[in-house]
Short mmCIF file of C-alpha atoms in Angstrom, two decimals:
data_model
loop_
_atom_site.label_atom_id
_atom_site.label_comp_id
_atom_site.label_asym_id
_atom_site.label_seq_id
_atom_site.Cartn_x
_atom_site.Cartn_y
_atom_site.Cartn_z
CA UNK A 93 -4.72 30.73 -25.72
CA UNK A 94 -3.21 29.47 -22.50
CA UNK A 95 -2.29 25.91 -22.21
CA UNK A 96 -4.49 23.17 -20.60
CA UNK A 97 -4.30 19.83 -19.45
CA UNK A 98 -6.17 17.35 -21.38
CA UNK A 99 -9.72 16.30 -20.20
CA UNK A 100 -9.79 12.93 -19.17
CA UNK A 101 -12.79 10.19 -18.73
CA UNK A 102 -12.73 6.77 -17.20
CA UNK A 103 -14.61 4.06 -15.47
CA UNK A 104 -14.73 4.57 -12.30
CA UNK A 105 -16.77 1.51 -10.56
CA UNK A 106 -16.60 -2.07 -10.95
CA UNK A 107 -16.32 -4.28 -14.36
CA UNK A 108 -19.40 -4.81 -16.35
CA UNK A 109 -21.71 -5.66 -16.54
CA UNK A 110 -23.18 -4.57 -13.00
CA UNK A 111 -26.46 -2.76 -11.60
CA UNK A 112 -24.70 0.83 -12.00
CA UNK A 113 -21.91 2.40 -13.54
CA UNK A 114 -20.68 5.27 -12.69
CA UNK A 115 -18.11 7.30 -15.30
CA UNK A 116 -16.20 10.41 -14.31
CA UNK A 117 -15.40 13.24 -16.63
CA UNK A 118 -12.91 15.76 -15.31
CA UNK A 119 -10.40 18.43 -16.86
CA UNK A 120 -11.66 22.10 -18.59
CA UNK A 121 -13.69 20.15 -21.06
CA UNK A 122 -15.85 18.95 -18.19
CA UNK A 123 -19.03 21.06 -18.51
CA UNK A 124 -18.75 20.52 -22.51
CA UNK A 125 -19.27 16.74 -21.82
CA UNK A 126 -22.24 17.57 -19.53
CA UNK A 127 -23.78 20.12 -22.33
CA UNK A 128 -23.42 17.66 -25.20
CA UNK A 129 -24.82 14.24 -23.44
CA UNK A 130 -27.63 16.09 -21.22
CA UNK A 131 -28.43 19.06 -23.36
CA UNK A 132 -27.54 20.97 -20.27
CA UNK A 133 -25.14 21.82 -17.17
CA UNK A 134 -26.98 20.22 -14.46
CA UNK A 135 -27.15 22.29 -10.98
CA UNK A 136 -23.61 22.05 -9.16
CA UNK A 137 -23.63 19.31 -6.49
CA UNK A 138 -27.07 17.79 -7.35
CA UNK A 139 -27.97 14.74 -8.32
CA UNK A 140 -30.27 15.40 -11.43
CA UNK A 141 -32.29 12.78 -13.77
CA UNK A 142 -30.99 13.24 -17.59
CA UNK A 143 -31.60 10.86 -20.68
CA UNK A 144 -27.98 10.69 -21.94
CA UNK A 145 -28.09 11.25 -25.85
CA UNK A 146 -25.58 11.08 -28.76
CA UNK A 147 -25.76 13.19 -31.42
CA UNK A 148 -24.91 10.33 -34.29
CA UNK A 149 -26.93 7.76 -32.61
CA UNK A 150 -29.79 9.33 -30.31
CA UNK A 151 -30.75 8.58 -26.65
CA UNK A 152 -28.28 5.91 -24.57
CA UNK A 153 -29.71 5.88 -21.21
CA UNK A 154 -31.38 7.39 -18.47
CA UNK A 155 -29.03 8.39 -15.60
CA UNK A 156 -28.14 10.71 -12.85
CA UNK A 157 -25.73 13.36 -14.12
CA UNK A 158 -23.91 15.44 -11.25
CA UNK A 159 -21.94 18.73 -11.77
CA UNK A 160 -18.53 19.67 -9.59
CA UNK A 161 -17.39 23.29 -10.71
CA UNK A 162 -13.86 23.51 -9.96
CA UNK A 163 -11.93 23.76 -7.08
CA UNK A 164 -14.93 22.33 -4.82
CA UNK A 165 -14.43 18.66 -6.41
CA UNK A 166 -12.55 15.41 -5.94
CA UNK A 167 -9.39 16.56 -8.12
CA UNK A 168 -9.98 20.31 -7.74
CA UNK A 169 -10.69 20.71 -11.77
CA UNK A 170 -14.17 20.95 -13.05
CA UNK A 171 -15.78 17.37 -12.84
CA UNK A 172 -18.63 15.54 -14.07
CA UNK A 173 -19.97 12.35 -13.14
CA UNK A 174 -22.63 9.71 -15.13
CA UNK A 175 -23.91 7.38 -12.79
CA UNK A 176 -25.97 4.86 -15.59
CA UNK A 177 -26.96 1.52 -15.69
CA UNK A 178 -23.88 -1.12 -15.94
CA UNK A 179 -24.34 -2.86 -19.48
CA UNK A 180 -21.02 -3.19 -21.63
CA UNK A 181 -23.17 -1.25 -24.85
CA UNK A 182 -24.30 1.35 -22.59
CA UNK A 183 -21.27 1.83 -21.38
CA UNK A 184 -19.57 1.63 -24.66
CA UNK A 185 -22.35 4.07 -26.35
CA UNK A 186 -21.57 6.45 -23.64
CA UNK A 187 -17.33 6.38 -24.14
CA UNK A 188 -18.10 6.84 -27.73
CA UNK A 189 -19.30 10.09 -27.37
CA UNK A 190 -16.72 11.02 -25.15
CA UNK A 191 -14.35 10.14 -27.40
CA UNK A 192 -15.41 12.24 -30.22
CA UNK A 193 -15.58 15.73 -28.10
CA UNK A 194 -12.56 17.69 -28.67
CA UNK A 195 -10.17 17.69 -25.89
CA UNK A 196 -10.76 14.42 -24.66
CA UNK A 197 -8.99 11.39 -23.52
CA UNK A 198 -9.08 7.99 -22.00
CA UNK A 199 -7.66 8.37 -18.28
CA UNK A 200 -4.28 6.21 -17.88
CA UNK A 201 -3.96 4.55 -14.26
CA UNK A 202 -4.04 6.44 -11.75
CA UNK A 203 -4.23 9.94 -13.44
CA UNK A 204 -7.69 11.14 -11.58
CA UNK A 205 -5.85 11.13 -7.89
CA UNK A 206 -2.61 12.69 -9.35
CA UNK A 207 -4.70 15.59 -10.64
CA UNK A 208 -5.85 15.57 -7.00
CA UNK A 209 -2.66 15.72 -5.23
CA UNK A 210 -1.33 18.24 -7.91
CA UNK A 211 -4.32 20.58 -6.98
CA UNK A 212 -3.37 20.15 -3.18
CA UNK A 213 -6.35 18.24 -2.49
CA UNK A 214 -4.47 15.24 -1.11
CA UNK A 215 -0.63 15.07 0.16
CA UNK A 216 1.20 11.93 -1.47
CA UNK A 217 0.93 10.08 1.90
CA UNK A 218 -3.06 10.54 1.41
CA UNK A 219 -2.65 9.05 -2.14
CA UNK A 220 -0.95 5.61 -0.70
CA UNK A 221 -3.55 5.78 1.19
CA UNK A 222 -5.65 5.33 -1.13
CA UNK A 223 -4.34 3.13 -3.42
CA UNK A 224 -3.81 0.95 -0.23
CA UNK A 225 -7.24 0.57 0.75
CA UNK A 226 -8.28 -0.38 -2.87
CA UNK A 227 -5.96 -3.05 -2.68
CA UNK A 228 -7.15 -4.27 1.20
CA UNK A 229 -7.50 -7.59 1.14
CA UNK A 230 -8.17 -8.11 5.59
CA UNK A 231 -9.80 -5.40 7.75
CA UNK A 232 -6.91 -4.61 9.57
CA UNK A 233 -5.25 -3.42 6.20
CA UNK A 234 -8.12 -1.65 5.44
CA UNK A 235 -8.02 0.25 8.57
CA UNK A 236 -4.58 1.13 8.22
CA UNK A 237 -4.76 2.71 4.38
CA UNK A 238 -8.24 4.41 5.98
CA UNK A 239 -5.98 6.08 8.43
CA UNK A 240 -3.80 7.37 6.20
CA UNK A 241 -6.57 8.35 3.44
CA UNK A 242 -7.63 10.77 6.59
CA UNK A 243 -4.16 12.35 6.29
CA UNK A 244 -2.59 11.30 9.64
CA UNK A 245 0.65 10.57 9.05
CA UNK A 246 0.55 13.77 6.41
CA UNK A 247 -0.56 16.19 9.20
CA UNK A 248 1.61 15.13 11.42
CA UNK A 249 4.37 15.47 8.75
CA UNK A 250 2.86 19.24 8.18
CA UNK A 251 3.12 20.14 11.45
CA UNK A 252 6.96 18.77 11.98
CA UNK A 253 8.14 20.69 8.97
CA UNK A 254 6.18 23.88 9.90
CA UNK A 255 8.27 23.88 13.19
CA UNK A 256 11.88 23.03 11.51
CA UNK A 257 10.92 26.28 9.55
CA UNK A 258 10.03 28.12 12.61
CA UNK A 259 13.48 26.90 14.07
CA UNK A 260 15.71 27.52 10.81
CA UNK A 261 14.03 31.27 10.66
CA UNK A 262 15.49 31.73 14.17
CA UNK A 263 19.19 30.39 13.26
CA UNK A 264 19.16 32.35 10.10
CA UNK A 265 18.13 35.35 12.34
CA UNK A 266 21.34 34.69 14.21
CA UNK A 267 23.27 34.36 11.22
CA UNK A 268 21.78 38.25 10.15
CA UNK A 269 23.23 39.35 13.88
CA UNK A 270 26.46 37.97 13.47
CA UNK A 271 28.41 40.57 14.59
CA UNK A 272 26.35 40.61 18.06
CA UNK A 273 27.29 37.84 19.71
CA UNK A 274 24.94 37.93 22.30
CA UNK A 275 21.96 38.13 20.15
CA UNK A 276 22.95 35.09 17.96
CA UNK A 277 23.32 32.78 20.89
CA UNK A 278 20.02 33.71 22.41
CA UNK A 279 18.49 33.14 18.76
CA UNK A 280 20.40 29.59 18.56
CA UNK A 281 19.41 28.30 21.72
CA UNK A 282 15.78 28.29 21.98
CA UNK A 283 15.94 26.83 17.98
CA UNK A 284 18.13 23.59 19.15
CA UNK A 285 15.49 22.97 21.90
CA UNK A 286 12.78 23.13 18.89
CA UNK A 287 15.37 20.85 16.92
CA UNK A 288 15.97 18.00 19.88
CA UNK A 289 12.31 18.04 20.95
CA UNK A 290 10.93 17.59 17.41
CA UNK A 291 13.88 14.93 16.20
CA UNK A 292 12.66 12.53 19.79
CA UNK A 293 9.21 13.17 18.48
CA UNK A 294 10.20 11.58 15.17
CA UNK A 295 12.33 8.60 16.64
CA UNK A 296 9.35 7.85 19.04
CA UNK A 297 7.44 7.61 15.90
CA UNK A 298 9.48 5.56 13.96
CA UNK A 299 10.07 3.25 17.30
CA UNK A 300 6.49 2.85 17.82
CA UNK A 301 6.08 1.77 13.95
CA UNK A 302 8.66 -0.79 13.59
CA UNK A 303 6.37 -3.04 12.61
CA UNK A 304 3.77 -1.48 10.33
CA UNK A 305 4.51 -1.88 7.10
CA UNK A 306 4.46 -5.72 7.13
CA UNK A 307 1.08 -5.82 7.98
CA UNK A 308 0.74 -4.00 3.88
CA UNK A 309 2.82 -6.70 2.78
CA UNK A 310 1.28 -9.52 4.73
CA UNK A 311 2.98 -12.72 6.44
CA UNK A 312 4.64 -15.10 4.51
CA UNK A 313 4.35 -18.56 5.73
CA UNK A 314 6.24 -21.56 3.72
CA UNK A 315 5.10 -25.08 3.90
CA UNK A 316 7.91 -27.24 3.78
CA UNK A 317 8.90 -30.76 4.05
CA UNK A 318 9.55 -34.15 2.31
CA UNK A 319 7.70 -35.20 -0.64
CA UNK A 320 4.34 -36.79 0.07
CA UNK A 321 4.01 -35.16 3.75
CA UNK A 322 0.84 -34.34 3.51
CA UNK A 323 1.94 -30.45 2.51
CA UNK A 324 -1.15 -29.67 -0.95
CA UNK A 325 -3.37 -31.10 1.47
CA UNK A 326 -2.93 -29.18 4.34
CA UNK A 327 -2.87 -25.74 1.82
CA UNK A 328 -6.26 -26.88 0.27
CA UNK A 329 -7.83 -27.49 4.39
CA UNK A 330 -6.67 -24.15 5.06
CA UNK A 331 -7.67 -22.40 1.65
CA UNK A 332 -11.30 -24.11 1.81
CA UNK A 333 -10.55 -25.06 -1.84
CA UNK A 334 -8.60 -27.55 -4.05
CA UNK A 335 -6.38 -24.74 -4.89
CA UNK A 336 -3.18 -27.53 -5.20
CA UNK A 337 -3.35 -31.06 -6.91
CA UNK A 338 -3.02 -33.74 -4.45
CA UNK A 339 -1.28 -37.36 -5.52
CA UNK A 340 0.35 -39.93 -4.26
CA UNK A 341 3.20 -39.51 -6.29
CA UNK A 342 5.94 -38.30 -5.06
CA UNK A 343 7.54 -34.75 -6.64
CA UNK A 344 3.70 -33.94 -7.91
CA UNK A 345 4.63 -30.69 -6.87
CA UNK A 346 6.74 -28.76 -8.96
CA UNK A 347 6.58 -25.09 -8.05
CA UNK A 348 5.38 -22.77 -5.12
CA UNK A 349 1.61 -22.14 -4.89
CA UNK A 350 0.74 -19.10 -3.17
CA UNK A 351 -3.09 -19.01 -1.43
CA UNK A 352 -3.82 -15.59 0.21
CA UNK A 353 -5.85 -15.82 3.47
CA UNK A 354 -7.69 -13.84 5.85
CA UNK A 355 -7.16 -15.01 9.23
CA UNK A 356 -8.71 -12.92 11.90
CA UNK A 357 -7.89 -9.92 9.68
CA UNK A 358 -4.24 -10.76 9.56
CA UNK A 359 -3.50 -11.17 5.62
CA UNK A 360 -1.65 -14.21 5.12
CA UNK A 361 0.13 -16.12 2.12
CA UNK A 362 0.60 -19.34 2.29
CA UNK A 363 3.09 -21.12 -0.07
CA UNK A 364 3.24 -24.88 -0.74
CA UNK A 365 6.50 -25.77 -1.77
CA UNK A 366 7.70 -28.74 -3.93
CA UNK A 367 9.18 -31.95 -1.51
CA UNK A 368 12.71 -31.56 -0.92
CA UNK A 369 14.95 -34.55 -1.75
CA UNK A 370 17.77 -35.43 -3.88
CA UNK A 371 16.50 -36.36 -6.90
CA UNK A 372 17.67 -36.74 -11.14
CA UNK A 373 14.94 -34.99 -12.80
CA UNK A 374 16.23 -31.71 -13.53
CA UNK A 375 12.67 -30.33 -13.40
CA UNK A 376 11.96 -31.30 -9.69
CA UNK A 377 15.84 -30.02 -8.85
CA UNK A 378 14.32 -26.66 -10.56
CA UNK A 379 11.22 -27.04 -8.53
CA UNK A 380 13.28 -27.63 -5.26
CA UNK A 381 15.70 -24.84 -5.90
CA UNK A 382 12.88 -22.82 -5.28
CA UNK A 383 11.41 -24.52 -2.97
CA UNK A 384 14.70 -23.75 -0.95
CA UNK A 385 14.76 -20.16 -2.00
CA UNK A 386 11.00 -19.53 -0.69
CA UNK A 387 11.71 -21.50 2.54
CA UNK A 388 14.79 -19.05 3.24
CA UNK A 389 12.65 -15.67 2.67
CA UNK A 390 9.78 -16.78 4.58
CA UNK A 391 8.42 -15.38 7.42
CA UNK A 392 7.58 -18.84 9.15
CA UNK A 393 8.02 -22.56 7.72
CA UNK A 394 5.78 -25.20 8.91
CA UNK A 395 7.93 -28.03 8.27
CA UNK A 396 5.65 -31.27 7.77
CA UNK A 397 6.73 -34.53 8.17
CA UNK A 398 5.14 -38.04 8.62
CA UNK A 399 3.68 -38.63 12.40
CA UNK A 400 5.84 -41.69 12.89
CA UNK A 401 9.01 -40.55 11.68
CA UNK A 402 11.84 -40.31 14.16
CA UNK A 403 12.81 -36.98 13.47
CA UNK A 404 11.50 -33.98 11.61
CA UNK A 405 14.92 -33.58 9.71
CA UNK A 406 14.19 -29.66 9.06
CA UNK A 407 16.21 -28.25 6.39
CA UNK A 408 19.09 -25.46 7.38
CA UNK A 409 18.05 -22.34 6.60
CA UNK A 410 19.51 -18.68 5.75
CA UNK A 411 16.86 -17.23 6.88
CA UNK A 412 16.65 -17.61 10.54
CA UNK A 413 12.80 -17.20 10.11
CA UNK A 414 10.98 -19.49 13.38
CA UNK A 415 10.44 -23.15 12.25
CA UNK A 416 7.60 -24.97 12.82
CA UNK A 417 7.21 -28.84 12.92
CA UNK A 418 3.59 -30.36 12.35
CA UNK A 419 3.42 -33.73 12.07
CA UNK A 420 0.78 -35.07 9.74
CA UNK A 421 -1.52 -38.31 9.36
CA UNK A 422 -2.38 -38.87 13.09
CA UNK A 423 -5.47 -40.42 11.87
CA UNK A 424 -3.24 -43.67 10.70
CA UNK A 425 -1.31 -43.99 13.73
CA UNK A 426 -0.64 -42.67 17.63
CA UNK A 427 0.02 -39.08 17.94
CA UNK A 428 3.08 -38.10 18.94
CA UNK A 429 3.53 -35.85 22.49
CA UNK A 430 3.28 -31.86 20.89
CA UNK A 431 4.39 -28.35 22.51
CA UNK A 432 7.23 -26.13 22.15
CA UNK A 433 6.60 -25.34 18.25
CA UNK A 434 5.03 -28.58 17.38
CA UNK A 435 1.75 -29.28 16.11
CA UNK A 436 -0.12 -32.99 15.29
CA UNK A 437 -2.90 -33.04 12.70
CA UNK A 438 -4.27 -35.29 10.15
CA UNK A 439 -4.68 -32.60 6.87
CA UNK A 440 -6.93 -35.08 5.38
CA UNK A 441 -9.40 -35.07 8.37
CA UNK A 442 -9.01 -31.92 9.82
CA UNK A 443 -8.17 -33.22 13.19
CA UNK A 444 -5.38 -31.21 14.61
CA UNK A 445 -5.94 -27.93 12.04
CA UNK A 446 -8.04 -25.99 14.18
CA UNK A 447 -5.23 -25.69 17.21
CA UNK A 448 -2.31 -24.91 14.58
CA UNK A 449 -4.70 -22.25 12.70
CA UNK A 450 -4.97 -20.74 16.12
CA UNK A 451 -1.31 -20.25 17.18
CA UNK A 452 -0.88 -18.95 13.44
CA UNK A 453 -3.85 -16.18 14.76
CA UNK A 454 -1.58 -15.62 17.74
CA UNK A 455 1.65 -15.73 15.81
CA UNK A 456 0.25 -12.85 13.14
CA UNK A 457 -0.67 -10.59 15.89
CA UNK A 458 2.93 -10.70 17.28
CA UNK A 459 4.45 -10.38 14.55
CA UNK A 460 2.02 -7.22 12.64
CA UNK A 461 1.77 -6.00 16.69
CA UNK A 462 -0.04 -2.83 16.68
CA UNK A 463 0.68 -2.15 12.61
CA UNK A 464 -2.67 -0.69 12.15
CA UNK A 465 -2.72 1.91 14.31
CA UNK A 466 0.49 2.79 13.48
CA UNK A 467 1.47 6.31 11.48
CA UNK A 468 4.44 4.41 8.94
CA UNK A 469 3.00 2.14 6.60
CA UNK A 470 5.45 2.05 3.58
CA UNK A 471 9.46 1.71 3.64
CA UNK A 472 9.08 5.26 1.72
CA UNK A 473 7.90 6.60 4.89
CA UNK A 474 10.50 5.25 7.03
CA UNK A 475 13.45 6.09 4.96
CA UNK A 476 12.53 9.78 4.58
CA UNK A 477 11.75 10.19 8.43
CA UNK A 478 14.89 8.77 9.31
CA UNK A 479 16.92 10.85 7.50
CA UNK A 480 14.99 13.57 8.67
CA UNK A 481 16.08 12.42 11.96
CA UNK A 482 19.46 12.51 11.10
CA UNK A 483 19.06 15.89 10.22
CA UNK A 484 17.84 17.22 13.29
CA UNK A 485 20.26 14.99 15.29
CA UNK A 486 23.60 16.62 12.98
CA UNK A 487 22.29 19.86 13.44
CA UNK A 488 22.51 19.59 17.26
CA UNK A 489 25.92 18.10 16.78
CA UNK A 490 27.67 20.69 14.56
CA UNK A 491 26.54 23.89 16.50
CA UNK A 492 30.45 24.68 16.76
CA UNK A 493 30.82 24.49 13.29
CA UNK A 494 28.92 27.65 12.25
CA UNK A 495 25.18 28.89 12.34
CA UNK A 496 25.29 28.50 8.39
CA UNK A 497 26.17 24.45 8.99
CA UNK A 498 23.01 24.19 11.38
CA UNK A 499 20.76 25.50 9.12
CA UNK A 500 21.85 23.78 6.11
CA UNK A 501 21.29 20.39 8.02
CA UNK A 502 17.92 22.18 8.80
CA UNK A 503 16.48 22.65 5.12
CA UNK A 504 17.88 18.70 4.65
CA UNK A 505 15.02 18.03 7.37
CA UNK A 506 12.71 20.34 5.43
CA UNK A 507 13.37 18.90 1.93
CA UNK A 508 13.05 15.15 3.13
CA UNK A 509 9.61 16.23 4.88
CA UNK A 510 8.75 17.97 1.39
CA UNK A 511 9.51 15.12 0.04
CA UNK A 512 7.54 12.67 1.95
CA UNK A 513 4.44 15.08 1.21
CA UNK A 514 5.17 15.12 -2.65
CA UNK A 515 6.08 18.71 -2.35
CA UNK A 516 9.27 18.95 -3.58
CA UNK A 517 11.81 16.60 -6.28
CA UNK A 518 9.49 13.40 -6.44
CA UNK A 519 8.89 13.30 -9.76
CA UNK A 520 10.27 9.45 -10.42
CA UNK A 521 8.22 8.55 -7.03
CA UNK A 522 4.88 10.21 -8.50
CA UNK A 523 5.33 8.10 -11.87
CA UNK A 524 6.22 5.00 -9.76
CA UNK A 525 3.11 5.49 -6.96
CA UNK A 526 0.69 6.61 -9.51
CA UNK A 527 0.93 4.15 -12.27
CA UNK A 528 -0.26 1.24 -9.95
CA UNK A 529 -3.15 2.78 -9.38
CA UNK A 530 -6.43 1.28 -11.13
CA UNK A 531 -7.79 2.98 -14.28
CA UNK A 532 -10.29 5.70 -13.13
CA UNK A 533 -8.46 6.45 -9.32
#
């Protein structure tokens, strides 16, 4: 009997309880699941009314069973789908009985899309798609994954490698032809226009997505400054929510507290960061060590400080990220002349916020630029079409050193492409994409 892959069930919607839950079934064991709940194999592709009944127990629920006959289905195996009503007893009735048909198994994270790309119905760029538009937190994220969900970047890839094939086939040609001079060179040259055409196609590429995978990442913005400068109050104005305790007491607090905001689809963190000072408690040094350490790896520090003080006294900084310098508490005093990087607000009031939320608006789209529309999303990406680059760019160099040289630096461009695709040695990437994924992707 020839070997096969375990059939494996999950949840695939929401937690319960909810309106409607829908479970998916899929392996060779698929139709067996469908023939012991619903008596029957529902028509493929259709939506059909079943009462979903255990054999120990009798009837669970009445749901809408569907049918995908492999390879015409969402991993290319043979897959059925439950779509029931979202109580946890229902739910749990219904994993019973899956659990007691031979050959079946609990999904783990992420297994449903690997099956998928390992049936070729999604390239691994498709599948970071993926899992990057179920983690979206701001439309402009979501647009990007969507983008490369649709296989963009992957077709592009496709295409690239297809035509450093066509151009290696034409060295190694030459290489067969040797002996006749003539016929080698006229092989060679039209394959190192290929090469230098494709390898400016890739750097354009890369130029035009310098800045695309921060917008995945999101901007990190520390808020910085001496203790009781108004810094938990100005997180919770901006959050919408008491998400930070606010006291008068100085070194209240202790470590960073990260709020993630939308701001005009822009995903932002915000971090409020303990007051800096010198101080004896070795708790508060531990809580403005960090402090330090987040204001150095941020992306921009707001660096608060009393309206009436003389100077802002902002911290030096490793990072070189832009500073800043809002002056708070207008409302109990003048406020100072602003411009050039400085901001005056009253946190408590709200006076002020409005103009600084709107140069962080302006400040986000600078600094994602056009990240969405862009074809690079992940570092992964990046790294592999550089050296692809590289590639291409030796293999124009080294033309004196032999036909065999050029081609070899040719299947490196193929193998990174492959490897950007999932086709080829990725087998520590797959475990490391796939098990983020959410149980039943």
């Amino acid at each position: 009997m020839p070997f096969q892959l375990p059939t494996i069930y999950a949840l695939a919607s929401g937690r319960p309880p909810s309106a409607i839950a829908i479970v998916r079934v899929s392996g060779p064991r698929a139709a067996a699941a469908l023939e012991v709940l619903c008596g029957r194999l529902p028509r493929p592709r259709m939506a059909t009314l079943a009462t979903l009944t255990s054999p120990d127990s009798g009837p669970i629920d009445q749901a809408v069973a569907l049918w995908f006959p492999a390879p015409h289905s969402a991993t290319g195996e043979d897959v059925a789908e439950f779509q029931l009503h979202g109580g946890r007893a229902v739910i749990a009735a219904l994993f019973a009985v899956l659990g007691k048909i031979e050959g079946l198994r609990p999904a783990e994270p992420g297994e449903f899309t690997r099956r998928a790309f390992e049936n070729g119905k999604l390239d691994l760029t498709e599948a970071e798609g993926l899992d990057d538009l179920i983690h979206a937190d701001t439309d402009r994220q979501r647009r990007q994954a969507l983008r490369h969900l649709q296989g963009l970047l992957g077709h592009r890839a496709q295409t690239w490698r297809k035509q450093i094939i066509e151009a290696m086939a034409l060295v190694e040609a030459g290489i067969d032809f040797a002996d006749e001079g003539d016929v080698s060179a006229e092989l060679m040259a039209p394959a190192l226009l290929r090469v230098a055409a494709l390898k400016n196609e890739i750097q354009e590429t890369l130029a035009a997505s310098a800045q695309s995978e921060r917008l995945r990442e999101g901007l990190q913005v520390a808020i910085a400054g001496p203790p009781n400068a108004g810094k938990s109050t100005l997180l919770n104005r901006l959050a919408r929510r008491e998400a930070a305790i606010v006291s008068p007491h100085a070194g209240t607090t202790r470590d960073a507290i990260e709020v993630h905001l939308d701001l005009d689809g822009y995903p932002v963190t915000l971090i409020d960061t303990a007051g800096l000072r010198e101080t004896n408690d070795p708790v508060e040094q531990e809580g403005v060590r960090r402090a330090r350490a987040r204001v150095e790896a941020a992306d921009l520090v707001l660096w608060m400080c009393e309206a009436d003080e003389a100077a802002p006294g902002p911290p030096q900084r490793a990072g070189g990220a832009p500073l800043w310098v809002v002056r708070n508490k207008i409302d109990l005093g003048s406020a100072p002349a602003m411009g050039g990087g400085m901001f005056a607000i009253s946190a408590a009031t709200g006076q002020g916020v409005d103009a600084l939320v709107a140069a962080l608006v302006d400040y986000a789209a600078d600094y994602f630029g056009g990240g969405e529309a862009a074809l690079i999303s992940r570092a992964r990406h990046r790294a592999l079409l550089m050296e692809t680059a590289e590639a291409l760019e030796r293999a124009g160099q080294r033309v004196e050193e032999g036909d065999e040289i050029v081609a070899e630096e040719l299947r490196i461009g193929i193998r990174t492409l492959g490897q950007l695709l999932g086709r080829v040695d990725v087998e520590e990437i797959l475990d490391s994409i796939f098990r983020e994924f959410c149980i039943g992707k």
